[in-house]
mmCIF file with all atom_site columns, C-alpha atoms in Angstrom:
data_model
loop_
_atom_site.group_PDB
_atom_site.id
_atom_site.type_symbol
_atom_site.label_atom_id
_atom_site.label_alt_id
_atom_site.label_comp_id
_atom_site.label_asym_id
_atom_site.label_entity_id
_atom_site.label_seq_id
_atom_site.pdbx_PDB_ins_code
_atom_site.Cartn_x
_atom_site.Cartn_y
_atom_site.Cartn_z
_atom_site.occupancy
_atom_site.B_iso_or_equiv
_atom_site.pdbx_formal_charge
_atom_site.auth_seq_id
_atom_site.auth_comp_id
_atom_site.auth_asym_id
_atom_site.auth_atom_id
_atom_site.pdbx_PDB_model_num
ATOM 1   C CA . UNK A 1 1   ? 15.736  -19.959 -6.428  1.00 70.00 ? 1   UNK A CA 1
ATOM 2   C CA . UNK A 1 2   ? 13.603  -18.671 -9.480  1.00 76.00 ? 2   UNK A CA 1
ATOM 3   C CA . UNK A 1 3   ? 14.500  -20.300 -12.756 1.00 78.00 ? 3   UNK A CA 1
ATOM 4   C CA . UNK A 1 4   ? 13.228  -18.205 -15.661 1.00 74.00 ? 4   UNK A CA 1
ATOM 5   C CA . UNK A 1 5   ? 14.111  -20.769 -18.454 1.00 73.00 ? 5   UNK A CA 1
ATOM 6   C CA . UNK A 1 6   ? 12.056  -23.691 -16.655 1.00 76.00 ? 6   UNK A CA 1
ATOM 7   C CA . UNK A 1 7   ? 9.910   -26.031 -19.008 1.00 75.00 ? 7   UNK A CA 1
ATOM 8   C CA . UNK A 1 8   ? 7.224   -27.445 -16.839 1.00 77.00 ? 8   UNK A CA 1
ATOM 9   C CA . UNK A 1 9   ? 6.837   -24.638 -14.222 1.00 84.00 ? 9   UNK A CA 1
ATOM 10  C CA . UNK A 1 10  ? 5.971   -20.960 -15.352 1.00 80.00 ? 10  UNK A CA 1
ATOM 11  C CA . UNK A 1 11  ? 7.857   -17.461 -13.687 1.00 74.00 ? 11  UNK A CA 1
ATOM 12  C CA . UNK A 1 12  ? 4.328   -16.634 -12.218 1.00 76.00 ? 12  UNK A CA 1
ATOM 13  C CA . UNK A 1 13  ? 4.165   -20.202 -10.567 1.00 78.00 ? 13  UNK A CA 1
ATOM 14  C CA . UNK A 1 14  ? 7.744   -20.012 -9.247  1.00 76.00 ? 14  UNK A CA 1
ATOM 15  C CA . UNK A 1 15  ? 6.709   -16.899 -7.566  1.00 77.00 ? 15  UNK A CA 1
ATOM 16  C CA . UNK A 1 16  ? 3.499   -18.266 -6.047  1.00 78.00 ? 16  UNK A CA 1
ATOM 17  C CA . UNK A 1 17  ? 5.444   -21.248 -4.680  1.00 75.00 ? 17  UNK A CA 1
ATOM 18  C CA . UNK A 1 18  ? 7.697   -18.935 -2.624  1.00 72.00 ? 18  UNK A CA 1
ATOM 19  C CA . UNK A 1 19  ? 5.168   -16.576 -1.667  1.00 75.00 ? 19  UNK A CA 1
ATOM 20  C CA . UNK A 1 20  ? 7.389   -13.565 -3.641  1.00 72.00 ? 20  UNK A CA 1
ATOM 21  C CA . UNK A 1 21  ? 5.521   -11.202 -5.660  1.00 73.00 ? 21  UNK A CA 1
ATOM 22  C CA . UNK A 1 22  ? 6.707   -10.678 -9.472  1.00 65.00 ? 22  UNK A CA 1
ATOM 23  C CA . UNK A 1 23  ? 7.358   -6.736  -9.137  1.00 66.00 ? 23  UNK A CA 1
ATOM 24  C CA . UNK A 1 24  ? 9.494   -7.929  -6.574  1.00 66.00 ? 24  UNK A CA 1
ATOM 25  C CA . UNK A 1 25  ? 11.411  -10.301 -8.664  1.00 62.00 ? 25  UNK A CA 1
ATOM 26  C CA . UNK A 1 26  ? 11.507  -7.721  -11.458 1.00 63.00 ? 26  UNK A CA 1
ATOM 27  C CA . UNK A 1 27  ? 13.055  -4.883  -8.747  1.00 58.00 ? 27  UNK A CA 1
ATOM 28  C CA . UNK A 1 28  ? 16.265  -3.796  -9.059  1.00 55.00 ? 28  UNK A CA 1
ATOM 29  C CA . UNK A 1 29  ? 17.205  -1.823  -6.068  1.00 58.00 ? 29  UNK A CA 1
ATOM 30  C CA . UNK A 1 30  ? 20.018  0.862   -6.362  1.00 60.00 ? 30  UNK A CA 1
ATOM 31  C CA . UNK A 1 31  ? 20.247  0.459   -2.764  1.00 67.00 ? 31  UNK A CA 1
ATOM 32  C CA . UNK A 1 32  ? 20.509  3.988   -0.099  1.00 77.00 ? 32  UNK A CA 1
ATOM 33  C CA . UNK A 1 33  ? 23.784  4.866   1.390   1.00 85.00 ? 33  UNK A CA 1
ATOM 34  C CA . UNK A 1 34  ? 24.459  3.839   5.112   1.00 86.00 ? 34  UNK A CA 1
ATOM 35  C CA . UNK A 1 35  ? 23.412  7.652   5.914   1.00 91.00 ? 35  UNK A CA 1
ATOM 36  C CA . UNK A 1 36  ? 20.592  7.776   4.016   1.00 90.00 ? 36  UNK A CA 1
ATOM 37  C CA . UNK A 1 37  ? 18.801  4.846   6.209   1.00 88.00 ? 37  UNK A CA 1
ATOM 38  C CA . UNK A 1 38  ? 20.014  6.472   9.375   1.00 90.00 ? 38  UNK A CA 1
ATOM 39  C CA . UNK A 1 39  ? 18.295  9.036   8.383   1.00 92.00 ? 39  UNK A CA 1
ATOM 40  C CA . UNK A 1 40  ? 14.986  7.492   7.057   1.00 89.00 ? 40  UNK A CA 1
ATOM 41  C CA . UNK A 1 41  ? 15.136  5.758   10.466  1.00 88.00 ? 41  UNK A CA 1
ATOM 42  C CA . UNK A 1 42  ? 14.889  9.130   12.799  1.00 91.00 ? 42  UNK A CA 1
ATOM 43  C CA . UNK A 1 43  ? 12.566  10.635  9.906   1.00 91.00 ? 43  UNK A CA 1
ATOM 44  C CA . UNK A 1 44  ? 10.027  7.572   10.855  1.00 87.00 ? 44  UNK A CA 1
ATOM 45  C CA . UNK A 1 45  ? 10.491  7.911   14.685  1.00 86.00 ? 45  UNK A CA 1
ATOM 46  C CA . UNK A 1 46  ? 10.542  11.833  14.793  1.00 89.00 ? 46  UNK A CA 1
ATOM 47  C CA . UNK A 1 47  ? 7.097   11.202  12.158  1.00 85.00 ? 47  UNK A CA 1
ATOM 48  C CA . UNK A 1 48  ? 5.125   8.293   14.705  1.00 82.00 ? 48  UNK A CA 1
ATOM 49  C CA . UNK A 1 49  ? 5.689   11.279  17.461  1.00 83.00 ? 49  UNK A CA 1
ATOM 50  C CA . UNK A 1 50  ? 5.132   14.531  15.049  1.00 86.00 ? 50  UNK A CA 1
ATOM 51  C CA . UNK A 1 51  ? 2.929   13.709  11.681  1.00 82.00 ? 51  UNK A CA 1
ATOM 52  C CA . UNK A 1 52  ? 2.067   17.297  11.514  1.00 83.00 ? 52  UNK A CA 1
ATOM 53  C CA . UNK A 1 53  ? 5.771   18.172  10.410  1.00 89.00 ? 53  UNK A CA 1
ATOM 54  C CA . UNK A 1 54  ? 6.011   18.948  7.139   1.00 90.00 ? 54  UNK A CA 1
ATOM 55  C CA . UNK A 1 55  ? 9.236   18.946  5.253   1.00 93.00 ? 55  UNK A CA 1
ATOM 56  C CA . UNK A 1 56  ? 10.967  22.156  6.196   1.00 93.00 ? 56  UNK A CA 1
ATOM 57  C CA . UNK A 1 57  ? 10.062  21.480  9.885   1.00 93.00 ? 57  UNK A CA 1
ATOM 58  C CA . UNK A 1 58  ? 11.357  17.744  9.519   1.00 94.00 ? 58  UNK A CA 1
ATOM 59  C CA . UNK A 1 59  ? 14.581  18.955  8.154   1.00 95.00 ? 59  UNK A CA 1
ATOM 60  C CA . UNK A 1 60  ? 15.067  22.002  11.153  1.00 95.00 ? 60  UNK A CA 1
ATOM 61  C CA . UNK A 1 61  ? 14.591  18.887  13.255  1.00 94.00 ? 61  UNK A CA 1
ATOM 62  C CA . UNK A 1 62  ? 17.503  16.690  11.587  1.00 95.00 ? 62  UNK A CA 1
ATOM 63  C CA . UNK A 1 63  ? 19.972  19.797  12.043  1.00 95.00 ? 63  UNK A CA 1
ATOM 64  C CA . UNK A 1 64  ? 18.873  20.476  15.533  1.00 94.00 ? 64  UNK A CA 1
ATOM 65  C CA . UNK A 1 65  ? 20.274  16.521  15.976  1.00 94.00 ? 65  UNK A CA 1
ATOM 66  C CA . UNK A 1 66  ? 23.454  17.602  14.435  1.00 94.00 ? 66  UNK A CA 1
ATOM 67  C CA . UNK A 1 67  ? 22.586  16.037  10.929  1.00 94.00 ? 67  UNK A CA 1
ATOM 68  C CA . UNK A 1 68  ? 23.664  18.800  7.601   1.00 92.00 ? 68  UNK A CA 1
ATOM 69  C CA . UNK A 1 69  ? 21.049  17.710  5.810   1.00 94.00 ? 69  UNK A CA 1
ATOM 70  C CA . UNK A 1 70  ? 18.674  20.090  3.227   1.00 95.00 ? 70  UNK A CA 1
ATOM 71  C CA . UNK A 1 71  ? 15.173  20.043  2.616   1.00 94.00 ? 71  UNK A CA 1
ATOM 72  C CA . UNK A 1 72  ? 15.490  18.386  -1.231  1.00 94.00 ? 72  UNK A CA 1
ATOM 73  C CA . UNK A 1 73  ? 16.707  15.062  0.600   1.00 94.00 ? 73  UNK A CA 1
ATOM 74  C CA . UNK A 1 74  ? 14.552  15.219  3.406   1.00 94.00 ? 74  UNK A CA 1
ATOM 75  C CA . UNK A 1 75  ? 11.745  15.660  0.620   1.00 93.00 ? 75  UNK A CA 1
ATOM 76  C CA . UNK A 1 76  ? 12.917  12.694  -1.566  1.00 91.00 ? 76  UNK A CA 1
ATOM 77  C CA . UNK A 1 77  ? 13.440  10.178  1.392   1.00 91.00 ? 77  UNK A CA 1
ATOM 78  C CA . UNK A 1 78  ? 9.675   11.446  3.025   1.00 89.00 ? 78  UNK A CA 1
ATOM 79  C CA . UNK A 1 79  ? 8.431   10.468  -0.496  1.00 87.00 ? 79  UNK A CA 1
ATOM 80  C CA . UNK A 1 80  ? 10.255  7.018   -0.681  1.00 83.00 ? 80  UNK A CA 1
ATOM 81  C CA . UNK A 1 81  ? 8.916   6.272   2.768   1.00 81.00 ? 81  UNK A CA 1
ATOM 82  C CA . UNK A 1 82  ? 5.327   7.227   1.902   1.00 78.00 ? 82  UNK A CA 1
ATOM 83  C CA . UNK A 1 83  ? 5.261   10.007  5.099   1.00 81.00 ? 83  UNK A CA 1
ATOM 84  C CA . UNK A 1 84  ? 3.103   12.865  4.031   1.00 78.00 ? 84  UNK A CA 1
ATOM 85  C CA . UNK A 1 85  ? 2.477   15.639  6.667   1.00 77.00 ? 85  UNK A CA 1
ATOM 86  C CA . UNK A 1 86  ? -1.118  15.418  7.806   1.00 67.00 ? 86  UNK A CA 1
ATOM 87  C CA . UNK A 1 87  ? -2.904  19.063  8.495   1.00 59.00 ? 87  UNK A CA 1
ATOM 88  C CA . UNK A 1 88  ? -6.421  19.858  7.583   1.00 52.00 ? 88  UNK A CA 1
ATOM 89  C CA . UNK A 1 89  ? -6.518  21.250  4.097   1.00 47.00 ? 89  UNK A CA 1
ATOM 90  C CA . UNK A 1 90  ? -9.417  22.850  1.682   1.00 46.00 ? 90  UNK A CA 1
ATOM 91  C CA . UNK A 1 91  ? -11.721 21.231  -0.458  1.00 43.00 ? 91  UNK A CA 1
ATOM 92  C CA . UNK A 1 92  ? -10.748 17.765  0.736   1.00 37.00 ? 92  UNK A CA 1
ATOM 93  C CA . UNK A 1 93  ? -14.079 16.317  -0.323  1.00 39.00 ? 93  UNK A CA 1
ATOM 94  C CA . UNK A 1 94  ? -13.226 17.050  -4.243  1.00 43.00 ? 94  UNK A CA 1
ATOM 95  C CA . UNK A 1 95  ? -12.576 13.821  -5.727  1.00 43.00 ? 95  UNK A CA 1
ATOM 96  C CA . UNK A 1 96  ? -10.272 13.394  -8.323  1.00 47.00 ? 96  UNK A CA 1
ATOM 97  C CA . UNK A 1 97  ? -11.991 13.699  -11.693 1.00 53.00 ? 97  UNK A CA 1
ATOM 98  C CA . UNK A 1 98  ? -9.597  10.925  -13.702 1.00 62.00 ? 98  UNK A CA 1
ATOM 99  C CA . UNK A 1 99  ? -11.093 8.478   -10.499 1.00 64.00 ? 99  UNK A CA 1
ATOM 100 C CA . UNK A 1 100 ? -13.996 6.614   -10.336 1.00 66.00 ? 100 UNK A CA 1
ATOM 101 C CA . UNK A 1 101 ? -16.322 7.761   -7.850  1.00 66.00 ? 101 UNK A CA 1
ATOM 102 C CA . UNK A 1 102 ? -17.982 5.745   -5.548  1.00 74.00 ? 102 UNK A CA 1
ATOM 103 C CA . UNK A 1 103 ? -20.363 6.253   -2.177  1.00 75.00 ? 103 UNK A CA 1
ATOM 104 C CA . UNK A 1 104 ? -19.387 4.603   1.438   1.00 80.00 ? 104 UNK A CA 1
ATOM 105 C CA . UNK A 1 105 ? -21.715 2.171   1.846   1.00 83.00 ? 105 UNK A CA 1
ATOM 106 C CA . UNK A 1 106 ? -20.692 1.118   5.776   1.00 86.00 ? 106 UNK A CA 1
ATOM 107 C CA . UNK A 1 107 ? -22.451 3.709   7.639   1.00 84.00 ? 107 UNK A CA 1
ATOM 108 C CA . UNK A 1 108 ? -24.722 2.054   9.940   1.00 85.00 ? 108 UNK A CA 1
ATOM 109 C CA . UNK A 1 109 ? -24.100 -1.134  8.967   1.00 88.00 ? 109 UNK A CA 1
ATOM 110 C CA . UNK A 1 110 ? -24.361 -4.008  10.790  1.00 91.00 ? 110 UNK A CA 1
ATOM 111 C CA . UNK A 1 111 ? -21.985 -6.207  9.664   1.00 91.00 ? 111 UNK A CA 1
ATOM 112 C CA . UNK A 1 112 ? -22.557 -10.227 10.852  1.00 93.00 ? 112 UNK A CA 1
ATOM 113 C CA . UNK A 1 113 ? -21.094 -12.758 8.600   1.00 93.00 ? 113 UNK A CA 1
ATOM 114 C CA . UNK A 1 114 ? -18.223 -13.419 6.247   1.00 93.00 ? 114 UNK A CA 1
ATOM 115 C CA . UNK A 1 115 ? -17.789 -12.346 3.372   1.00 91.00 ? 115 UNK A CA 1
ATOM 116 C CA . UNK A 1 116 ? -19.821 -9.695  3.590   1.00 92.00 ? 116 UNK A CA 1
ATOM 117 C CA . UNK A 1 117 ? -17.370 -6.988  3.366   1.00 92.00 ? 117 UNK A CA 1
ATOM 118 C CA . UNK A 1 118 ? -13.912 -7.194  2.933   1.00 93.00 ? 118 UNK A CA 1
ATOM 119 C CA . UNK A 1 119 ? -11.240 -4.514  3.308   1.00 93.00 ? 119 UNK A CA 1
ATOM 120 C CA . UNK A 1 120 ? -7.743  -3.371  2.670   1.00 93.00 ? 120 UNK A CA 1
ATOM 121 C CA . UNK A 1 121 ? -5.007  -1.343  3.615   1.00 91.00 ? 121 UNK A CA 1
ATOM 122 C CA . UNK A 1 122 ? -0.987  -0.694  2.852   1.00 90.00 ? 122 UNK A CA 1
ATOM 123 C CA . UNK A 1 123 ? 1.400   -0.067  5.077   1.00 86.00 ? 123 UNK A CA 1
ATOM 124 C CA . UNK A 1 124 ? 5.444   0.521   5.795   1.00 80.00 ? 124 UNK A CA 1
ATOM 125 C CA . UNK A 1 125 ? 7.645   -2.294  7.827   1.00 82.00 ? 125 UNK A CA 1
ATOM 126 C CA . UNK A 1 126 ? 11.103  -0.282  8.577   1.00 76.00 ? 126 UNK A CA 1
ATOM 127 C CA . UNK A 1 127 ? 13.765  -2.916  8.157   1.00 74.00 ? 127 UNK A CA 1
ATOM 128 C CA . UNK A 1 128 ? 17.549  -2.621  9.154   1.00 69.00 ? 128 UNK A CA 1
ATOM 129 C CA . UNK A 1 129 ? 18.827  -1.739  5.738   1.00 64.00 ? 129 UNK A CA 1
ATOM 130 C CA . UNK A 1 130 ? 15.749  -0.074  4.508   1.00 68.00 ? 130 UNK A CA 1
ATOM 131 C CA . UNK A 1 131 ? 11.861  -0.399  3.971   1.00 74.00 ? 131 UNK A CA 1
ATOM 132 C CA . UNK A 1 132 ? 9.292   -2.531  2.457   1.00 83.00 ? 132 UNK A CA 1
ATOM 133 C CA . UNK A 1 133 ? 5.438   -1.973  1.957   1.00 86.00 ? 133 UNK A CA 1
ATOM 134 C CA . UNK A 1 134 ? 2.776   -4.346  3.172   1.00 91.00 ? 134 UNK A CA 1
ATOM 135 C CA . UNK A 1 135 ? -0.753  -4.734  1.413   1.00 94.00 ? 135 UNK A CA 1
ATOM 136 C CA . UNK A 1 136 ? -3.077  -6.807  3.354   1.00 96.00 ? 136 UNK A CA 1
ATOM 137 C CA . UNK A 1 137 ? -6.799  -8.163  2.506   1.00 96.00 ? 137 UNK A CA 1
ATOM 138 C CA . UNK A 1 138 ? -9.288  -9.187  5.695   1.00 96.00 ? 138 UNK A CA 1
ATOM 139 C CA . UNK A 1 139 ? -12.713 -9.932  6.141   1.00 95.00 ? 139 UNK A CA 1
ATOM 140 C CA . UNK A 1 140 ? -14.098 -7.531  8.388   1.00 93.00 ? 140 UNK A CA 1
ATOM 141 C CA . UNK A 1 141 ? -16.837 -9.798  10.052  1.00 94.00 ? 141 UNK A CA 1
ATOM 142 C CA . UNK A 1 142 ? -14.237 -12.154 11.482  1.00 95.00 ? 142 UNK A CA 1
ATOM 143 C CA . UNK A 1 143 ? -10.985 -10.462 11.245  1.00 94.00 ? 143 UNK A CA 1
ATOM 144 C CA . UNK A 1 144 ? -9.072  -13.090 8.977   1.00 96.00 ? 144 UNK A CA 1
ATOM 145 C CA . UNK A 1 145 ? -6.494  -11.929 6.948   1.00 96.00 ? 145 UNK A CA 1
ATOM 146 C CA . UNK A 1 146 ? -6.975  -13.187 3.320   1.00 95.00 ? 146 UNK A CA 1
ATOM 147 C CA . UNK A 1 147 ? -3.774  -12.253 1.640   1.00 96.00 ? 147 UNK A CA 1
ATOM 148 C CA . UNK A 1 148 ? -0.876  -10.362 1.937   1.00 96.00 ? 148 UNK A CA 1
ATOM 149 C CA . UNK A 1 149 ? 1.960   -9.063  -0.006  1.00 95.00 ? 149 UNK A CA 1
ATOM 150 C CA . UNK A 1 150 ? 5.307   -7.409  0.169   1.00 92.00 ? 150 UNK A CA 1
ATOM 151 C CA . UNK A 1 151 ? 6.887   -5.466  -2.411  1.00 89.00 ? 151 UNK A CA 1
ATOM 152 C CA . UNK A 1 152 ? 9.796   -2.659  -2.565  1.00 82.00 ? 152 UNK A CA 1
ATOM 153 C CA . UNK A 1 153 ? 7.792   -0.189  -4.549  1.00 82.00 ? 153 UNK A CA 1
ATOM 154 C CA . UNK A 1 154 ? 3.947   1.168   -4.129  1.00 83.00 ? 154 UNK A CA 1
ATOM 155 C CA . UNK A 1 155 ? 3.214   0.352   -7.764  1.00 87.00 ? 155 UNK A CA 1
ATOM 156 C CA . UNK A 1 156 ? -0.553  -1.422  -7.846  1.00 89.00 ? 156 UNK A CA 1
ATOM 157 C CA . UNK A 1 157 ? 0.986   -4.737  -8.900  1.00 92.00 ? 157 UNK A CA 1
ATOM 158 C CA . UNK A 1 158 ? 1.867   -5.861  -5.487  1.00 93.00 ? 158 UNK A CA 1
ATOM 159 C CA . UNK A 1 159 ? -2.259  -5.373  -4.938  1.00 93.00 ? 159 UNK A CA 1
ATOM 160 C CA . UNK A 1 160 ? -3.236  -7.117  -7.517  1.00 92.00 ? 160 UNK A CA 1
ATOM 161 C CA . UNK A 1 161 ? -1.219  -9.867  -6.795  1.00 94.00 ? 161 UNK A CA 1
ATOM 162 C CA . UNK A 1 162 ? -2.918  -9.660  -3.243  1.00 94.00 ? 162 UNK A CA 1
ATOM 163 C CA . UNK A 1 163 ? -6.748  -9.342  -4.837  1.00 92.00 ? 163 UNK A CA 1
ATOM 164 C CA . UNK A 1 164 ? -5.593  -12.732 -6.620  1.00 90.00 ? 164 UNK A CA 1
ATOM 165 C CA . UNK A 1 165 ? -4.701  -14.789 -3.776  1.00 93.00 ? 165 UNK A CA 1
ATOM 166 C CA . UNK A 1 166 ? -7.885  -13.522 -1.695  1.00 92.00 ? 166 UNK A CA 1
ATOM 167 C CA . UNK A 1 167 ? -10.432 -14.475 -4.398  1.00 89.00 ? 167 UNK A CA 1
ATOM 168 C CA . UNK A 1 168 ? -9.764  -17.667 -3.698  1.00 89.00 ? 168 UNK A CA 1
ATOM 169 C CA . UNK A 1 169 ? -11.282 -17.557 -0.399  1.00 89.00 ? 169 UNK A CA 1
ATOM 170 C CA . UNK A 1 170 ? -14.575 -16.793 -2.326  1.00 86.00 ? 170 UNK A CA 1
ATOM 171 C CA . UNK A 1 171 ? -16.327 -12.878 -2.791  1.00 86.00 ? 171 UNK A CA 1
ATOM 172 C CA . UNK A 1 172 ? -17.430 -10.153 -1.086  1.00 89.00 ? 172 UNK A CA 1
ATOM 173 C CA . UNK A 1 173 ? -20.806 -8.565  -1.155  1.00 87.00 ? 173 UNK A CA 1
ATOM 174 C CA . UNK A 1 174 ? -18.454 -5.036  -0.632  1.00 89.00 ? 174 UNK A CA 1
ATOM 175 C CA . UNK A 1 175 ? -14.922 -4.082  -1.070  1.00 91.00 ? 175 UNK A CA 1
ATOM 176 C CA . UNK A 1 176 ? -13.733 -1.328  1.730   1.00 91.00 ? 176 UNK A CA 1
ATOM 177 C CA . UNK A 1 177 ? -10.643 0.428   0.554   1.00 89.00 ? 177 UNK A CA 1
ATOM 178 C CA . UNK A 1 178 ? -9.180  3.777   1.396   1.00 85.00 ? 178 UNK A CA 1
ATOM 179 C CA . UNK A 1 179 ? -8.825  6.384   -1.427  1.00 82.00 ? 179 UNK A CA 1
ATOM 180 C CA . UNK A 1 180 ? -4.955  5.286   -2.925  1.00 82.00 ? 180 UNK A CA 1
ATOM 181 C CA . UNK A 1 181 ? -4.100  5.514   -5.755  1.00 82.00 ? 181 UNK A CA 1
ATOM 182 C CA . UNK A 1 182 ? -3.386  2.047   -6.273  1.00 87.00 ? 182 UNK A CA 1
ATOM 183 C CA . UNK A 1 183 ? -7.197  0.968   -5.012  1.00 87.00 ? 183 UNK A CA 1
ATOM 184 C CA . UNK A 1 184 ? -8.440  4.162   -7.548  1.00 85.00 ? 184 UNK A CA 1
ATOM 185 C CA . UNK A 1 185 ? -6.190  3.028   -10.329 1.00 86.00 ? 185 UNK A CA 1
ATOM 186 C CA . UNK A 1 186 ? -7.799  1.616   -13.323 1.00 84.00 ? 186 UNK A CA 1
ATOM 187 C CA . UNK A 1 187 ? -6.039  -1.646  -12.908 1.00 87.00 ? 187 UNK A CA 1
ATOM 188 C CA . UNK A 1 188 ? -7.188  -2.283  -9.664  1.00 88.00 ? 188 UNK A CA 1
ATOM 189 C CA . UNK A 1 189 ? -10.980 -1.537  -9.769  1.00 86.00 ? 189 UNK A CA 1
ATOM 190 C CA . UNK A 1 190 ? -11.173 -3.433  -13.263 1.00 84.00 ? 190 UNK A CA 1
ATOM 191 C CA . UNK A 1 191 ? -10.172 -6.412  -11.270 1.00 84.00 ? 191 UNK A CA 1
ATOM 192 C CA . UNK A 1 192 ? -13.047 -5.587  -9.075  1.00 82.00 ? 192 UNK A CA 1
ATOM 193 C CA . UNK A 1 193 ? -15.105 -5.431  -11.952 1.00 76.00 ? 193 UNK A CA 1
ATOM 194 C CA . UNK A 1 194 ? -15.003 -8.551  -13.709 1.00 59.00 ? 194 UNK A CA 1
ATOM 195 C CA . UNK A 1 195 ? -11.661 -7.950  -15.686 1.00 43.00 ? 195 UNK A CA 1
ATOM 196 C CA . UNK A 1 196 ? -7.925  -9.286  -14.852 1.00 38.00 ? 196 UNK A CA 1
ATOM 197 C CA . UNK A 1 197 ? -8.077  -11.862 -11.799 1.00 38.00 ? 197 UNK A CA 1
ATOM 198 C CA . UNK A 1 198 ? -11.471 -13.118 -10.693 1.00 42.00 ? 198 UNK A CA 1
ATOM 199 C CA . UNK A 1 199 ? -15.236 -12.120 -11.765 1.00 40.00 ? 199 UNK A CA 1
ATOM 200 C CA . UNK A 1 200 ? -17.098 -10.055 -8.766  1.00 41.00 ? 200 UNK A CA 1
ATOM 201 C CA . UNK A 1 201 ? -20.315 -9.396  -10.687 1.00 43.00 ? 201 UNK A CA 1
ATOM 202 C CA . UNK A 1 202 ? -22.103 -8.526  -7.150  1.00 50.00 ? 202 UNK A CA 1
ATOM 203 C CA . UNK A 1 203 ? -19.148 -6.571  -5.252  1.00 59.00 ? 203 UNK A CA 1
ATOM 204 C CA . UNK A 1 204 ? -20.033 -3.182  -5.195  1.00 70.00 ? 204 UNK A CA 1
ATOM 205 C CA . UNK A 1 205 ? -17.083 -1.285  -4.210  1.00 73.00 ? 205 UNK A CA 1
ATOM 206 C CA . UNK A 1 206 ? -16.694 1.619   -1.439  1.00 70.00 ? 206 UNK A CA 1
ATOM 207 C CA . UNK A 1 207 ? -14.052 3.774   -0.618  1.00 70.00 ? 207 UNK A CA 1
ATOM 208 C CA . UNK A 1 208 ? -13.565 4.865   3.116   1.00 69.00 ? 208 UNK A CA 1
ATOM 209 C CA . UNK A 1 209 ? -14.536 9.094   3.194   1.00 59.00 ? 209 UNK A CA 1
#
């Protein structure tokens, strides 16, 4: 349905009019093998009961099902899936020194009208022949969900594409994010900060702790 070579109507357009992002236009999948999504598809039930198993536990798991499987694919398909094992670990409140740092700002605030703080989140939709990642803006105050995107990779473009579409519901006095690496990349908070899609002189931005 896209038609790069069109005169009167831009790539960036043609993707707006059928609500498709551009990364995922650009995407060339090299696809997984039938086994590989069985796989990925107990990994993500076995993970929504067990999040505290870690790779090498994950993979005892597959073998106890009857599946000869190592721990290098179980790693690689946990990392394509975004599943990392959660456990309490040291020095957790040492940012990362390449980020911008920046306080949370919602403790013990009362929050009672729109556009006061907006927030955002990704997330993983298993499908039946794989997996695709959902970013998703809302207002906090009344719940609405601003924008949304899809994309097969967690590269910040899908985000930004997301930040777009929500400006045009107006600004937010705060921007609630956790601490990603696509909401920390440069890319993303510069559009925060009056650079790339929309001018947010006033948004002071706060990562969840």
């Amino acid at each position: 349905m896209i038609e790069p070579e069109h005169q009167q109507i831009n790539l960036s357009r043609q993707c707006e009019l059928l609500g498709l992002a551009r990364s995922s236009y650009y995407y060339q999948s090299t696809g997984e093998s039938d086994f590989n999504l069985k796989l990925m598809n107990l990994i993500d039930q076995q993970y929504t009961e067990t999040p505290f198993y870690g790779i090498r536990r994950m993979t005892a798991w597959l073998q106890k099902q009857g599946y000869q499987v190592n721990h290098k694919r179980v790693a690689r398909l946990m990392k394509k899936m975004g599943l990392e094992t959660i456990y309490p670990r040291p020095k957790l409140s040492q940012s990362d020194d390449n980020h911008r740092r920046y306080p949370y700002l919602l403790k013990d605030m009362t929050i009672d009208q729109p556009n006061q703080v907006w927030c955002s989140d990704i997330t993983y939709i298993r499908m039946q022949s794989g997996f695709v990642y959902l970013v998703a803006i809302m207002d906090w105050y009344s719940r609405f969900v601003l924008a949304w995107q899809l994309s097969n990779t967690l590269e910040v473009s899908f985000c930004l594409e997301a930040l777009a579409i929500a400006s045009k519901w107006g600004k937010p006095e705060i921007f609630n994010s956790d601490q990603g690496s696509q909401y920390t990349s440069h890319e993303f908070i510069d559009s925060l900060e009056n650079q790339g899609y929309f001018i947010l002189k006033s948004t002071k931005i706060c990562f969840s702790p």
